[in-house]
Amino acid sequence: NLLEKSPCSPTSPVPCPTSQLFRYDADNRLAEVKTAPEETVPVTFKPGWNFFSLPVIPDDGAVVALLPSFAQDFEQIAKFEPATGTFTHYVGNPAFDDFTTLDYGVGYQVYCKNPSGVTVALKGKLPTQGLAPSVAAGWHLLPAVNLEPQAVTLIFGSIAYDRLLRYDTASSSLTTATQATPAEAYYVQVRTASTWRPPLPRDPTTTFVYDGDGGRVKQTTAQGTTTYLGELVEFAPDGAATTYVYAGSQRLAAIE
């Protein structure tokens, strides 16, 4: 049995990337939970053009919320539209802006006019469900969804592509990319239509194991396994033990 608790609009045409997912076993015991982790990622924009993508899913995707110093430090944001081979832009002027929000899973080109560069802390959630967009043959500006540097084959390996380029701000040139850097974006020349299925940036899964009497004996997350000896003792992933003291059914104290 699978239950989804979604923070997104029920009329959304796509699956909610931060839904909390619950799976129950045949005895209706909670067997698995996927919960969107929260993360804060510092992103540095160098002077000039930067190929950028959101490393998290923010509560508010408005440019003015994500880059509050836009007028002072930035000149424009450009988004490549593969269907037409053209760009749409945000310049901080309602008369000329083609968009006003930034989306997770999309690549952008951001021009930083501050000669010292700018570092912004971006806070949000990570997805519980992987991206799976269809990409047609041709050029696309795709995001790096990883939170640590990874080989590009791990992030873009599900795509049949000919070239994968990164932008080097220092030399103002496109070069072949071998490593996907968090919060960057890459020009990908897709050879044949593909479905892009990058791995999740973090494993959001917690699993539970029960004994024959229905008592929980293990809880496993990306950080490791916690083991329970009834309700009295638990061992953390690092081996640290906690003993609980009860008076009847009421827990009085925890002794570490």
PDB file of C-alpha atoms in Angstrom:
ATOM      1  CA  ASN A   1       0.000   0.000   0.000  1.00  0.00           C
ATOM      2  CA  LEU A   2       1.317   3.437  -0.943  1.00  0.00           C
ATOM      3  CA  LEU A   3       0.126   6.768   0.436  1.00  0.00           C
ATOM      4  CA  GLU A   4       1.235  10.169  -0.849  1.00  0.00           C
ATOM      5  CA  LYS A   5       1.060  13.376   1.168  1.00  0.00           C
ATOM      6  CA  SER A   6       1.615  16.244  -1.254  1.00  0.00           C
ATOM      7  CA  PRO A   7       2.342  19.908  -0.414  1.00  0.00           C
ATOM      8  CA  CYS A   8       1.660  20.829  -4.047  1.00  0.00           C
ATOM      9  CA  SER A   9      -1.562  21.919  -5.670  1.00  0.00           C
ATOM     10  CA  PRO A  10      -3.930  19.008  -6.376  1.00  0.00           C
ATOM     11  CA  THR A  11      -4.374  20.411  -9.895  1.00  0.00           C
ATOM     12  CA  SER A  12      -0.642  20.328 -10.672  1.00  0.00           C
ATOM     13  CA  PRO A  13      -0.065  18.615 -14.062  1.00  0.00           C
ATOM     14  CA  VAL A  14       3.207  16.982 -12.881  1.00  0.00           C
ATOM     15  CA  PRO A  15       4.101  14.809  -9.850  1.00  0.00           C
ATOM     16  CA  CYS A  16       4.984  16.854  -6.774  1.00  0.00           C
ATOM     17  CA  PRO A  17       8.774  16.531  -6.306  1.00  0.00           C
ATOM     18  CA  THR A  18       8.623  17.010  -2.520  1.00  0.00           C
ATOM     19  CA  SER A  19       5.690  14.703  -1.737  1.00  0.00           C
ATOM     20  CA  GLN A  20       6.014  12.608   1.410  1.00  0.00           C
ATOM     21  CA  LEU A  21       5.507   8.969   0.435  1.00  0.00           C
ATOM     22  CA  PHE A  22       4.426   6.209   2.823  1.00  0.00           C
ATOM     23  CA  ARG A  23       4.523   2.485   2.057  1.00  0.00           C
ATOM     24  CA  TYR A  24       2.849  -0.102   4.300  1.00  0.00           C
ATOM     25  CA  ASP A  25       3.455  -3.860   4.468  1.00  0.00           C
ATOM     26  CA  ALA A  26       0.871  -6.652   4.261  1.00  0.00           C
ATOM     27  CA  ASP A  27       0.157  -6.244   7.984  1.00  0.00           C
ATOM     28  CA  ASN A  28      -0.476  -2.517   7.500  1.00  0.00           C
ATOM     29  CA  ARG A  29       2.717  -1.588   9.347  1.00  0.00           C
ATOM     30  CA  LEU A  30       4.722   1.402   8.137  1.00  0.00           C
ATOM     31  CA  ALA A  31       7.572  -0.085   6.108  1.00  0.00           C
ATOM     32  CA  GLU A  32       9.042   2.926   4.309  1.00  0.00           C
ATOM     33  CA  VAL A  33       8.834   6.723   4.321  1.00  0.00           C
ATOM     34  CA  LYS A  34      10.319   9.144   1.819  1.00  0.00           C
ATOM     35  CA  THR A  35      10.575  12.655   3.273  1.00  0.00           C
ATOM     36  CA  ALA A  36      12.039  15.663   1.460  1.00  0.00           C
ATOM     37  CA  PRO A  37      15.269  16.644   3.273  1.00  0.00           C
ATOM     38  CA  GLU A  38      15.955  20.325   3.877  1.00  0.00           C
ATOM     39  CA  GLU A  39      19.252  21.779   2.718  1.00  0.00           C
ATOM     40  CA  THR A  40      21.015  25.135   2.538  1.00  0.00           C
ATOM     41  CA  VAL A  41      23.528  25.441  -0.287  1.00  0.00           C
ATOM     42  CA  PRO A  42      25.907  28.405  -0.738  1.00  0.00           C
ATOM     43  CA  VAL A  43      26.210  29.401  -4.405  1.00  0.00           C
ATOM     44  CA  THR A  44      28.901  31.758  -5.672  1.00  0.00           C
ATOM     45  CA  PHE A  45      28.312  33.831  -8.806  1.00  0.00           C
ATOM     46  CA  LYS A  46      31.518  35.037 -10.431  1.00  0.00           C
ATOM     47  CA  PRO A  47      31.690  38.330 -12.353  1.00  0.00           C
ATOM     48  CA  GLY A  48      30.253  37.783 -15.816  1.00  0.00           C
ATOM     49  CA  TRP A  49      28.069  34.951 -17.074  1.00  0.00           C
ATOM     50  CA  ASN A  50      27.347  31.951 -14.862  1.00  0.00           C
ATOM     51  CA  PHE A  51      25.547  28.778 -15.936  1.00  0.00           C
ATOM     52  CA  PHE A  52      23.273  28.186 -12.944  1.00  0.00           C
ATOM     53  CA  SER A  53      20.573  25.876 -11.631  1.00  0.00           C
ATOM     54  CA  LEU A  54      18.717  25.725  -8.335  1.00  0.00           C
ATOM     55  CA  PRO A  55      20.324  23.111  -6.047  1.00  0.00           C
ATOM     56  CA  VAL A  56      17.181  22.950  -3.869  1.00  0.00           C
ATOM     57  CA  ILE A  57      13.438  23.450  -4.227  1.00  0.00           C
ATOM     58  CA  PRO A  58      12.739  26.763  -2.444  1.00  0.00           C
ATOM     59  CA  ASP A  59       9.481  27.651  -0.722  1.00  0.00           C
ATOM     60  CA  ASP A  60       9.412  30.816  -2.837  1.00  0.00           C
ATOM     61  CA  GLY A  61      10.883  30.628  -6.328  1.00  0.00           C
ATOM     62  CA  ALA A  62      10.522  34.344  -7.095  1.00  0.00           C
ATOM     63  CA  VAL A  63      13.754  35.904  -8.352  1.00  0.00           C
ATOM     64  CA  VAL A  64      13.344  38.764  -5.879  1.00  0.00           C
ATOM     65  CA  ALA A  65      13.221  36.228  -3.016  1.00  0.00           C
ATOM     66  CA  LEU A  66      16.125  34.089  -4.209  1.00  0.00           C
ATOM     67  CA  LEU A  67      18.355  36.979  -5.312  1.00  0.00           C
ATOM     68  CA  PRO A  68      17.238  39.947  -3.185  1.00  0.00           C
ATOM     69  CA  SER A  69      20.242  42.021  -4.328  1.00  0.00           C
ATOM     70  CA  PHE A  70      19.449  41.444  -8.011  1.00  0.00           C
ATOM     71  CA  ALA A  71      19.271  45.138  -8.964  1.00  0.00           C
ATOM     72  CA  GLN A  72      22.602  45.832  -7.289  1.00  0.00           C
ATOM     73  CA  ASP A  73      24.592  42.726  -8.219  1.00  0.00           C
ATOM     74  CA  PHE A  74      23.039  41.217 -11.360  1.00  0.00           C
ATOM     75  CA  GLU A  75      22.121  42.367 -14.832  1.00  0.00           C
ATOM     76  CA  GLN A  76      19.950  39.616 -16.273  1.00  0.00           C
ATOM     77  CA  ILE A  77      18.912  35.950 -16.211  1.00  0.00           C
ATOM     78  CA  ALA A  78      18.463  34.086 -19.483  1.00  0.00           C
ATOM     79  CA  LYS A  79      16.628  30.789 -20.057  1.00  0.00           C
ATOM     80  CA  PHE A  80      17.223  28.759 -23.198  1.00  0.00           C
ATOM     81  CA  GLU A  81      14.083  27.485 -24.951  1.00  0.00           C
ATOM     82  CA  PRO A  82      15.043  24.300 -26.861  1.00  0.00           C
ATOM     83  CA  ALA A  83      11.872  24.198 -28.960  1.00  0.00           C
ATOM     84  CA  THR A  84      12.693  27.516 -30.626  1.00  0.00           C
ATOM     85  CA  GLY A  85      16.435  27.803 -30.040  1.00  0.00           C
ATOM     86  CA  THR A  86      15.866  31.235 -28.481  1.00  0.00           C
ATOM     87  CA  PHE A  87      16.151  32.793 -25.027  1.00  0.00           C
ATOM     88  CA  THR A  88      13.680  34.326 -22.606  1.00  0.00           C
ATOM     89  CA  HIS A  89      14.926  36.844 -20.052  1.00  0.00           C
ATOM     90  CA  TYR A  90      14.495  38.386 -16.628  1.00  0.00           C
ATOM     91  CA  VAL A  91      15.975  41.865 -16.126  1.00  0.00           C
ATOM     92  CA  GLY A  92      14.074  43.074 -13.069  1.00  0.00           C
ATOM     93  CA  ASN A  93      11.712  45.256 -15.081  1.00  0.00           C
ATOM     94  CA  PRO A  94       8.058  44.116 -15.409  1.00  0.00           C
ATOM     95  CA  ALA A  95       7.825  45.736 -18.821  1.00  0.00           C
ATOM     96  CA  PHE A  96      10.501  43.413 -20.217  1.00  0.00           C
ATOM     97  CA  ASP A  97      10.554  40.316 -17.978  1.00  0.00           C
ATOM     98  CA  ASP A  98       9.538  37.049 -19.688  1.00  0.00           C
ATOM     99  CA  PHE A  99       9.457  35.218 -16.345  1.00  0.00           C
ATOM    100  CA  THR A 100       9.717  36.153 -12.660  1.00  0.00           C
ATOM    101  CA  THR A 101      10.376  32.815 -10.954  1.00  0.00           C
ATOM    102  CA  LEU A 102      13.096  30.168 -11.132  1.00  0.00           C
ATOM    103  CA  ASP A 103      12.268  26.466 -11.290  1.00  0.00           C
ATOM    104  CA  TYR A 104      14.089  23.425  -9.971  1.00  0.00           C
ATOM    105  CA  GLY A 105      15.256  21.181 -12.793  1.00  0.00           C
ATOM    106  CA  VAL A 106      15.915  24.057 -15.208  1.00  0.00           C
ATOM    107  CA  GLY A 107      19.216  25.580 -16.345  1.00  0.00           C
ATOM    108  CA  TYR A 108      19.773  29.354 -16.500  1.00  0.00           C
ATOM    109  CA  GLN A 109      22.456  31.817 -17.524  1.00  0.00           C
ATOM    110  CA  VAL A 110      22.959  34.522 -14.897  1.00  0.00           C
ATOM    111  CA  TYR A 111      25.034  37.658 -15.493  1.00  0.00           C
ATOM    112  CA  CYS A 112      26.703  38.992 -12.335  1.00  0.00           C
ATOM    113  CA  LYS A 113      27.823  42.613 -12.609  1.00  0.00           C
ATOM    114  CA  ASN A 114      29.418  42.816  -9.162  1.00  0.00           C
ATOM    115  CA  PRO A 115      33.196  42.858  -9.849  1.00  0.00           C
ATOM    116  CA  SER A 116      33.805  40.973  -6.588  1.00  0.00           C
ATOM    117  CA  GLY A 117      31.232  38.277  -7.278  1.00  0.00           C
ATOM    118  CA  VAL A 118      28.313  37.351  -5.017  1.00  0.00           C
ATOM    119  CA  THR A 119      27.638  34.365  -2.742  1.00  0.00           C
ATOM    120  CA  VAL A 120      24.012  33.521  -1.992  1.00  0.00           C
ATOM    121  CA  ALA A 121      22.722  30.919   0.496  1.00  0.00           C
ATOM    122  CA  LEU A 122      19.824  29.051  -1.116  1.00  0.00           C
ATOM    123  CA  LYS A 123      17.547  27.159   1.267  1.00  0.00           C
ATOM    124  CA  GLY A 124      14.915  24.625   0.331  1.00  0.00           C
ATOM    125  CA  LYS A 125      13.960  20.988   0.103  1.00  0.00           C
ATOM    126  CA  LEU A 126      15.346  18.147  -1.950  1.00  0.00           C
ATOM    127  CA  PRO A 127      13.092  15.970  -4.089  1.00  0.00           C
ATOM    128  CA  THR A 128      11.661  12.639  -3.006  1.00  0.00           C
ATOM    129  CA  GLN A 129      10.882  11.718  -6.610  1.00  0.00           C
ATOM    130  CA  GLY A 130      13.388  11.852  -9.425  1.00  0.00           C
ATOM    131  CA  LEU A 131      13.143  14.043 -12.489  1.00  0.00           C
ATOM    132  CA  ALA A 132      12.131  12.287 -15.703  1.00  0.00           C
ATOM    133  CA  PRO A 133      11.667  14.930 -18.429  1.00  0.00           C
ATOM    134  CA  SER A 134      11.665  14.062 -22.105  1.00  0.00           C
ATOM    135  CA  VAL A 135      14.430  15.821 -24.033  1.00  0.00           C
ATOM    136  CA  ALA A 136      14.205  16.104 -27.806  1.00  0.00           C
ATOM    137  CA  ALA A 137      17.163  15.948 -30.147  1.00  0.00           C
ATOM    138  CA  GLY A 138      19.109  19.215 -30.163  1.00  0.00           C
ATOM    139  CA  TRP A 139      20.666  21.517 -27.617  1.00  0.00           C
ATOM    140  CA  HIS A 140      19.396  21.819 -24.032  1.00  0.00           C
ATOM    141  CA  LEU A 141      20.632  23.765 -20.999  1.00  0.00           C
ATOM    142  CA  LEU A 142      20.281  21.178 -18.237  1.00  0.00           C
ATOM    143  CA  PRO A 143      20.894  21.511 -14.494  1.00  0.00           C
ATOM    144  CA  ALA A 144      23.298  19.656 -12.254  1.00  0.00           C
ATOM    145  CA  VAL A 145      20.989  18.199  -9.610  1.00  0.00           C
ATOM    146  CA  ASN A 146      23.821  16.743  -7.503  1.00  0.00           C
ATOM    147  CA  LEU A 147      25.031  18.288  -4.227  1.00  0.00           C
ATOM    148  CA  GLU A 148      28.611  17.025  -4.510  1.00  0.00           C
ATOM    149  CA  PRO A 149      30.833  17.002  -7.613  1.00  0.00           C
ATOM    150  CA  GLN A 150      30.034  13.965  -9.747  1.00  0.00           C
ATOM    151  CA  ALA A 151      31.155  12.577 -13.076  1.00  0.00           C
ATOM    152  CA  VAL A 152      28.851  13.872 -15.807  1.00  0.00           C
ATOM    153  CA  THR A 153      28.118  10.281 -16.826  1.00  0.00           C
ATOM    154  CA  LEU A 154      26.424   9.712 -13.453  1.00  0.00           C
ATOM    155  CA  ILE A 155      24.144  12.739 -13.880  1.00  0.00           C
ATOM    156  CA  PHE A 156      23.497  12.728 -17.620  1.00  0.00           C
ATOM    157  CA  GLY A 157      24.180   9.085 -18.504  1.00  0.00           C
ATOM    158  CA  SER A 158      20.521   8.329 -19.286  1.00  0.00           C
ATOM    159  CA  ILE A 159      20.673  10.771 -22.226  1.00  0.00           C
ATOM    160  CA  ALA A 160      22.023   9.850 -25.655  1.00  0.00           C
ATOM    161  CA  TYR A 161      24.195  12.912 -26.263  1.00  0.00           C
ATOM    162  CA  ASP A 162      27.086  13.968 -28.501  1.00  0.00           C
ATOM    163  CA  ARG A 163      28.502  16.950 -26.597  1.00  0.00           C
ATOM    164  CA  LEU A 164      28.252  18.227 -23.034  1.00  0.00           C
ATOM    165  CA  LEU A 165      29.700  21.684 -22.407  1.00  0.00           C
ATOM    166  CA  ARG A 166      30.307  23.866 -19.378  1.00  0.00           C
ATOM    167  CA  TYR A 167      30.848  27.618 -19.356  1.00  0.00           C
ATOM    168  CA  ASP A 168      34.151  28.849 -17.977  1.00  0.00           C
ATOM    169  CA  THR A 169      33.536  32.328 -16.573  1.00  0.00           C
ATOM    170  CA  ALA A 170      37.253  33.147 -16.332  1.00  0.00           C
ATOM    171  CA  SER A 171      37.891  32.565 -20.046  1.00  0.00           C
ATOM    172  CA  SER A 172      34.341  33.360 -21.239  1.00  0.00           C
ATOM    173  CA  SER A 173      34.304  30.149 -23.258  1.00  0.00           C
ATOM    174  CA  LEU A 174      32.528  26.809 -23.512  1.00  0.00           C
ATOM    175  CA  THR A 175      34.631  23.746 -22.740  1.00  0.00           C
ATOM    176  CA  THR A 176      33.942  20.017 -22.570  1.00  0.00           C
ATOM    177  CA  ALA A 177      32.669  19.030 -19.137  1.00  0.00           C
ATOM    178  CA  THR A 178      33.806  15.876 -17.350  1.00  0.00           C
ATOM    179  CA  GLN A 179      32.469  16.751 -13.901  1.00  0.00           C
ATOM    180  CA  ALA A 180      29.054  18.066 -12.858  1.00  0.00           C
ATOM    181  CA  THR A 181      29.364  20.778 -10.228  1.00  0.00           C
ATOM    182  CA  PRO A 182      26.455  21.547  -7.867  1.00  0.00           C
ATOM    183  CA  ALA A 183      24.254  24.525  -8.847  1.00  0.00           C
ATOM    184  CA  GLU A 184      25.708  24.718 -12.356  1.00  0.00           C
ATOM    185  CA  ALA A 185      24.041  24.054 -15.719  1.00  0.00           C
ATOM    186  CA  TYR A 186      25.400  22.487 -18.883  1.00  0.00           C
ATOM    187  CA  TYR A 187      24.729  22.682 -22.585  1.00  0.00           C
ATOM    188  CA  VAL A 188      23.891  19.168 -23.736  1.00  0.00           C
ATOM    189  CA  GLN A 189      23.625  18.274 -27.427  1.00  0.00           C
ATOM    190  CA  VAL A 190      21.111  15.442 -27.421  1.00  0.00           C
ATOM    191  CA  ARG A 191      21.636  12.987 -30.271  1.00  0.00           C
ATOM    192  CA  THR A 192      18.273  11.225 -30.131  1.00  0.00           C
ATOM    193  CA  ALA A 193      15.158  11.914 -28.065  1.00  0.00           C
ATOM    194  CA  SER A 194      15.665  10.597 -24.544  1.00  0.00           C
ATOM    195  CA  THR A 195      14.177  10.555 -21.084  1.00  0.00           C
ATOM    196  CA  TRP A 196      16.544  12.162 -18.609  1.00  0.00           C
ATOM    197  CA  ARG A 197      16.550  10.338 -15.271  1.00  0.00           C
ATOM    198  CA  PRO A 198      19.228  11.814 -12.990  1.00  0.00           C
ATOM    199  CA  PRO A 199      19.749  10.277  -9.541  1.00  0.00           C
ATOM    200  CA  LEU A 200      18.256  11.958  -6.494  1.00  0.00           C
ATOM    201  CA  PRO A 201      20.709  14.338  -4.774  1.00  0.00           C
ATOM    202  CA  ARG A 202      20.063  12.649  -1.396  1.00  0.00           C
ATOM    203  CA  ASP A 203      18.399   9.385  -0.445  1.00  0.00           C
ATOM    204  CA  PRO A 204      15.156  10.469   1.280  1.00  0.00           C
ATOM    205  CA  THR A 205      14.182   6.956   2.380  1.00  0.00           C
ATOM    206  CA  THR A 206      13.618   5.664   5.915  1.00  0.00           C
ATOM    207  CA  THR A 207      12.802   1.944   6.200  1.00  0.00           C
ATOM    208  CA  PHE A 208      11.459  -0.010   9.174  1.00  0.00           C
ATOM    209  CA  VAL A 209      11.858  -3.684  10.136  1.00  0.00           C
ATOM    210  CA  TYR A 210       9.629  -5.466  12.658  1.00  0.00           C
ATOM    211  CA  ASP A 211       9.880  -8.698  14.652  1.00  0.00           C
ATOM    212  CA  GLY A 212       7.299 -11.458  14.669  1.00  0.00           C
ATOM    213  CA  ASP A 213       5.287  -9.719  17.381  1.00  0.00           C
ATOM    214  CA  GLY A 214       5.097  -6.454  15.426  1.00  0.00           C
ATOM    215  CA  GLY A 215       7.722  -4.631  17.478  1.00  0.00           C
ATOM    216  CA  ARG A 216      10.073  -2.326  15.586  1.00  0.00           C
ATOM    217  CA  VAL A 217      13.636  -3.661  15.589  1.00  0.00           C
ATOM    218  CA  LYS A 218      15.407  -1.510  12.961  1.00  0.00           C
ATOM    219  CA  GLN A 219      15.149   1.898  11.353  1.00  0.00           C
ATOM    220  CA  THR A 220      17.442   2.645   8.423  1.00  0.00           C
ATOM    221  CA  THR A 221      18.161   6.019   6.803  1.00  0.00           C
ATOM    222  CA  ALA A 222      20.929   7.354   4.588  1.00  0.00           C
ATOM    223  CA  GLN A 223      22.876   8.041   7.794  1.00  0.00           C
ATOM    224  CA  GLY A 224      22.796   4.410   8.924  1.00  0.00           C
ATOM    225  CA  THR A 225      20.742   1.919  10.951  1.00  0.00           C
ATOM    226  CA  THR A 226      19.253   2.372  14.416  1.00  0.00           C
ATOM    227  CA  THR A 227      18.559  -0.902  16.250  1.00  0.00           C
ATOM    228  CA  TYR A 228      15.897  -1.283  18.961  1.00  0.00           C
ATOM    229  CA  LEU A 229      15.812  -3.839  21.773  1.00  0.00           C
ATOM    230  CA  GLY A 230      12.160  -3.567  22.641  1.00  0.00           C
ATOM    231  CA  GLU A 231      11.267  -0.145  24.021  1.00  0.00           C
ATOM    232  CA  LEU A 232      14.108  -0.077  26.518  1.00  0.00           C
ATOM    233  CA  VAL A 233      17.321   0.247  24.508  1.00  0.00           C
ATOM    234  CA  GLU A 234      18.291   1.638  21.129  1.00  0.00           C
ATOM    235  CA  PHE A 235      21.634   1.707  19.349  1.00  0.00           C
ATOM    236  CA  ALA A 236      22.328   4.658  17.022  1.00  0.00           C
ATOM    237  CA  PRO A 237      24.153   4.219  13.678  1.00  0.00           C
ATOM    238  CA  ASP A 238      27.436   5.146  15.398  1.00  0.00           C
ATOM    239  CA  GLY A 239      26.896   2.442  18.049  1.00  0.00           C
ATOM    240  CA  ALA A 240      25.936   4.815  20.860  1.00  0.00           C
ATOM    241  CA  ALA A 241      23.367   3.241  23.187  1.00  0.00           C
ATOM    242  CA  THR A 242      20.388   4.965  24.800  1.00  0.00           C
ATOM    243  CA  THR A 243      18.424   3.298  27.621  1.00  0.00           C
ATOM    244  CA  TYR A 244      14.888   4.429  28.424  1.00  0.00           C
ATOM    245  CA  VAL A 245      13.304   4.353  31.873  1.00  0.00           C
ATOM    246  CA  TYR A 246       9.535   3.810  32.137  1.00  0.00           C
ATOM    247  CA  ALA A 247       6.898   3.947  34.857  1.00  0.00           C
ATOM    248  CA  GLY A 248       4.204   1.771  33.378  1.00  0.00           C
ATOM    249  CA  SER A 249       3.648   2.999  29.829  1.00  0.00           C
ATOM    250  CA  GLN A 250       5.065   6.486  30.508  1.00  0.00           C
ATOM    251  CA  ARG A 251       8.664   7.198  29.545  1.00  0.00           C
ATOM    252  CA  LEU A 252      10.439   9.040  32.355  1.00  0.00           C
ATOM    253  CA  ALA A 253      14.034   9.401  31.221  1.00  0.00           C
ATOM    254  CA  ALA A 254      16.637   8.573  28.579  1.00  0.00           C
ATOM    255  CA  ILE A 255      20.121   7.527  29.715  1.00  0.00           C
ATOM    256  CA  GLU A 256      22.942   7.770  27.215  1.00  0.00           C
TER     257      GLU A 256
END
